[in-house]
Coordinates of C-alpha atoms in Angstrom, one line a residue:
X1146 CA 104.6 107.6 75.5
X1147 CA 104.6 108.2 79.0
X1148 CA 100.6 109.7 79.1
X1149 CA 99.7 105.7 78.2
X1150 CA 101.3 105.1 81.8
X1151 CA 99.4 107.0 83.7
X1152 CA 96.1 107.0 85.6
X1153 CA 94.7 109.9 87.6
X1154 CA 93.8 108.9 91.4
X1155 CA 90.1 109.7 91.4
X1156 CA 88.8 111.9 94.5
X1157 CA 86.1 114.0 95.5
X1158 CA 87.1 117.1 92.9
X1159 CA 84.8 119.2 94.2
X1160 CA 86.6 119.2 97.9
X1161 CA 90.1 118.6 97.2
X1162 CA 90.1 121.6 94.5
X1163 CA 88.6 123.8 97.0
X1164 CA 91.0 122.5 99.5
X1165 CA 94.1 123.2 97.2
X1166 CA 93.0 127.5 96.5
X1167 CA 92.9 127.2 100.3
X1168 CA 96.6 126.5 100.5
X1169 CA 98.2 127.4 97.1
X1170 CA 100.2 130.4 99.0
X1171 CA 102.7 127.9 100.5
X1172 CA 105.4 127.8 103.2
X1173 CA 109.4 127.2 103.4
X1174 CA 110.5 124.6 101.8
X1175 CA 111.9 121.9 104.1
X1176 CA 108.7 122.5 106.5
X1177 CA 106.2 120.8 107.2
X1178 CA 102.5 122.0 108.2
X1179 CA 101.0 120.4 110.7
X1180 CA 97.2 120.3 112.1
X1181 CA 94.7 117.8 112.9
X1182 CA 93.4 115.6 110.3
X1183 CA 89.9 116.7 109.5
X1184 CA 87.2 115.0 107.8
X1185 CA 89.0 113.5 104.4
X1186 CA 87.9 113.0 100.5
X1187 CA 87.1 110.2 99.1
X1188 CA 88.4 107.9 96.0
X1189 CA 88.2 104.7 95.0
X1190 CA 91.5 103.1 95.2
X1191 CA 91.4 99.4 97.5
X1192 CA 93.8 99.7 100.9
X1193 CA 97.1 99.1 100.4
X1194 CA 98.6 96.6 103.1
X1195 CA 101.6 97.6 105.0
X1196 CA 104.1 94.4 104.5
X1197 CA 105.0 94.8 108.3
X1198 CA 101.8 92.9 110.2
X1199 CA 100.8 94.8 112.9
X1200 CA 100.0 92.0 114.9
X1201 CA 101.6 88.5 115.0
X1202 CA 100.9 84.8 116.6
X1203 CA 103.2 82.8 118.4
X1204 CA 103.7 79.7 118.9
X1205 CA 105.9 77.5 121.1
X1206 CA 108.2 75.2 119.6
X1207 CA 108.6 71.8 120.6
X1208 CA 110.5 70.8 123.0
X1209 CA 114.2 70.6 122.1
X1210 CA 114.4 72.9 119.5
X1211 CA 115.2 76.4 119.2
X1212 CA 113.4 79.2 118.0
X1213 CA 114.4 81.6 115.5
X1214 CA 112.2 84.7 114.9
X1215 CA 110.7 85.0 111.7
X1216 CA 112.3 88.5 109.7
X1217 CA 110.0 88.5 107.1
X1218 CA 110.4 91.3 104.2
X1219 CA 110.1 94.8 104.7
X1220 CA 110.2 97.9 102.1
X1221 CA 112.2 99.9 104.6
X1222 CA 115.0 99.4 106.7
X1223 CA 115.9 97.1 108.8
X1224 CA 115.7 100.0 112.0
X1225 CA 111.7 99.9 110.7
X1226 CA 111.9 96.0 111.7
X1227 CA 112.9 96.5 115.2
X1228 CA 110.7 99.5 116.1
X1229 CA 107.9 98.9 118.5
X1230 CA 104.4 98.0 116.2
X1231 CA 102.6 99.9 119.3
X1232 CA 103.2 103.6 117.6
X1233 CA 102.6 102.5 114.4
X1234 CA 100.6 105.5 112.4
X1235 CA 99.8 107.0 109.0
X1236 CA 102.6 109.5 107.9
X1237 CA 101.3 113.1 108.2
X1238 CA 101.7 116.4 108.7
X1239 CA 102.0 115.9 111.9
X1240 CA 105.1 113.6 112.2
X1241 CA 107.2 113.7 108.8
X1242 CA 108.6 116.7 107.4
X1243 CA 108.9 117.4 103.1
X1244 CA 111.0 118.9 101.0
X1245 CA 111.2 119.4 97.5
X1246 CA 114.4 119.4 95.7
X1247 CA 115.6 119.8 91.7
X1248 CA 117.3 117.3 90.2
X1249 CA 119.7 117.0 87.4
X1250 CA 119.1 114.4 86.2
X1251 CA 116.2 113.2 84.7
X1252 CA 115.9 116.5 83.4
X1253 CA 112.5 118.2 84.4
X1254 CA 112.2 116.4 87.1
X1255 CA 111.5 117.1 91.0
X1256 CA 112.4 115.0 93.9
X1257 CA 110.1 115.0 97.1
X1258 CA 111.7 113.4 100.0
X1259 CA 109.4 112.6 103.2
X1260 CA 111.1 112.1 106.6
X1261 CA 109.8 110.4 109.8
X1262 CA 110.5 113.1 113.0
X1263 CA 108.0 111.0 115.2
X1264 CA 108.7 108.6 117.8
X1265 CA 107.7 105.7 116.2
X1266 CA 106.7 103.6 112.5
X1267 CA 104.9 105.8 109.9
X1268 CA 103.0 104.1 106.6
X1269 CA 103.6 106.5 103.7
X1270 CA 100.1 105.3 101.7
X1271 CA 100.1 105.5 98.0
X1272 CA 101.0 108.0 96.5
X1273 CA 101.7 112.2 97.2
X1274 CA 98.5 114.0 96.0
X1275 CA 100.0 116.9 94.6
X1276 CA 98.1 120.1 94.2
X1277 CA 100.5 122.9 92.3
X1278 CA 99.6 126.6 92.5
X1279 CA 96.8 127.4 89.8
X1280 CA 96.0 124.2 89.2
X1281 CA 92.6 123.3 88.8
X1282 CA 93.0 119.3 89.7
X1283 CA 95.1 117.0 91.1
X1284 CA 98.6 116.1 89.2
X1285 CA 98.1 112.9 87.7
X1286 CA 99.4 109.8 89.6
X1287 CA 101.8 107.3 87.7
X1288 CA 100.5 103.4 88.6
X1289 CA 103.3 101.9 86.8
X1290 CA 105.5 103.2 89.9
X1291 CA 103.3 101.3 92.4
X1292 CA 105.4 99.2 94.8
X1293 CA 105.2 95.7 96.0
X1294 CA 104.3 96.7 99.5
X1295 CA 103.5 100.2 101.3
X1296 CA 106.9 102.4 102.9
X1297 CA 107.4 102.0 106.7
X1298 CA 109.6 104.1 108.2
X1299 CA 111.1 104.1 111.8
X1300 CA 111.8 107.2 113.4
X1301 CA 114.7 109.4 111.1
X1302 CA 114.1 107.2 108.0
X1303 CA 113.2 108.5 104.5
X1304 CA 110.9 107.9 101.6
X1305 CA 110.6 109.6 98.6
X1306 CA 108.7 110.6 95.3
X1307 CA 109.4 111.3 91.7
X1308 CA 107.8 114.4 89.9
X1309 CA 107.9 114.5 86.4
X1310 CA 107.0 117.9 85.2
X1311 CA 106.5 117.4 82.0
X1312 CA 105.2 114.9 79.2
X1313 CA 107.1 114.8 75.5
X1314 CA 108.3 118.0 74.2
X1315 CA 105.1 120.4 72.8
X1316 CA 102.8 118.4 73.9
X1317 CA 101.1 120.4 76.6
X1318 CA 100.8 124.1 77.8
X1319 CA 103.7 124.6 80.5
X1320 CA 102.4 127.0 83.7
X1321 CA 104.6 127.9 86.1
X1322 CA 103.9 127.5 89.8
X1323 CA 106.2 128.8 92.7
X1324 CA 103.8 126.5 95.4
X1325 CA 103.0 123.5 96.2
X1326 CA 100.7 121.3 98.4
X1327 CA 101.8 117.9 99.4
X1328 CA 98.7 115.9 100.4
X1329 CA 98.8 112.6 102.5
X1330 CA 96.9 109.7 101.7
X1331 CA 95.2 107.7 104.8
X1332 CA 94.9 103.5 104.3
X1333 CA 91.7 103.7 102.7
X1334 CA 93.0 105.7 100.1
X1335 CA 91.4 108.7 101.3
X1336 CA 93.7 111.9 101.7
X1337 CA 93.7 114.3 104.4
X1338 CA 92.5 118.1 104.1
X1339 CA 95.6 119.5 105.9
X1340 CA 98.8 119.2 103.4
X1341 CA 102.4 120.3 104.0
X1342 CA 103.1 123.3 102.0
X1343 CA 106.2 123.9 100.0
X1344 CA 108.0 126.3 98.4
X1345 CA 109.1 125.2 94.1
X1346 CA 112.6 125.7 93.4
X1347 CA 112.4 128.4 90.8
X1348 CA 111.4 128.7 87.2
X1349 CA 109.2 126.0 88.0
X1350 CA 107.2 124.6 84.8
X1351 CA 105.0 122.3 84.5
X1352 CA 101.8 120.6 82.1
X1353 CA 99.2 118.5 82.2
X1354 CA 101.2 115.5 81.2
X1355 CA 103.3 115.8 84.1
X1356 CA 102.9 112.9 87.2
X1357 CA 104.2 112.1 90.4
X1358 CA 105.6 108.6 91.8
X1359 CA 104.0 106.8 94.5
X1360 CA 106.2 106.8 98.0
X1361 CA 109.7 104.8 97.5
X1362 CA 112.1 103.8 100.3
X1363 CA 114.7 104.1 97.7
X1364 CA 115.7 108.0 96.4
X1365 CA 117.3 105.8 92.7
X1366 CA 113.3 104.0 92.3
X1367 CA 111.5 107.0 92.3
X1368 CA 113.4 108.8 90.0
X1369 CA 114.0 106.0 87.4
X1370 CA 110.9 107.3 85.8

């Protein structure tokens, strides 16, 4: 069953609840909302490292040889490769637009699908925190979806996130929701107060056996769940 699966993201409940009545009228869909990012709650979870380095040694080779950058691996493009390291940031609000989309297939499912409209590399941390109107906590995160290194996109790439609505069949009391906040999560694990606010596709349901996918740079990965 899917429930074994999954692992809530533990955060400050007290904040991030009070954070989510705050914004559970939402905006357009497609939009983004963008603000400063204020003080942020707290959980647990160790950093996750970008698989880009941020800074790099170099060394000259000996004489008569030729050298030949090292490409490493990269869970984005290889546009993300190229961009300058100097504007690397932390995918908010601020420079990456959401939208939320139904799918057909899996059934009950959601896609969200983050996109990079700053001028340079964005981390997308962990996972969406997702806070759905009426909710009283955060929808649980799914750790089997965890990815081998954090999403790095350049400027115009996208990353994306699975929402499964639903657990098995009866198994949970369905609400239905016509918002919903998108929060960001920060290096540390830590999420910022301001989220993007979207508008559900409707006839929305949802239940407590439900989860969301952490960031993907592949649209197929985040929905295989």
């Amino acid at each position: 069953m899917r429930t074994n699966r999954i692992r809530t993201t533990a955060l400050a409940a007290t904040a991030l609840v009070a954070a989510l009545s705050l914004t559970a009228c939402g905006g357009n869909e497609g939009t983004k909302s963008a603000g400063p990012a204020p003080a942020a709650t707290t959980e647990s979870t160790a950093p996750q490292t970008p698989q880009t380095s941020e800074t790099s040694e170099t060394t000259a080779p000996p004489a008569g040889t030729t050298s030949t950058p090292d490409q490493g691996t990269h869970s984005g493009t290889e546009t993300a490769t190229q961009a300058s390291s100097a504007a690397r940031t932390t995918c908010t609000t601020a420079n990456t637009t959401v939208t939320v989309t139904k799918v057909t297939r899996p059934i009950n499912h959601l896609l969200l699908t983050l996109k990079n409209t700053g001028s340079g590399l964005c981390d997308a941390y962990y996972a969406p925190h997702l806070g759905f109107d009426g909710a009283q906590s955060v929808f649980p995160i799914l750790q089997d979806s965890k990815p081998q290194a954090v999403v790095t996109l350049a400027p115009g790439e996208e990353a994306y996130a699975g929402i499964g609505l639903s657990g098995e069949p009866g198994q949970g009391k369905l609400y239905k929701s016509k918002n919903l906040s998108v929060f960001f999560a920060k290096k540390n694990g830590s999420t910022y107060d301001t989220p993007a606010k979207l508008k559900l596709p409707a006839e929305t349901y949802w239940d407590d056996n439900g989860f969301v996918t952490y960031w993907q740079s592949d649209r197929a990965n985040a929905l295989m769940y």
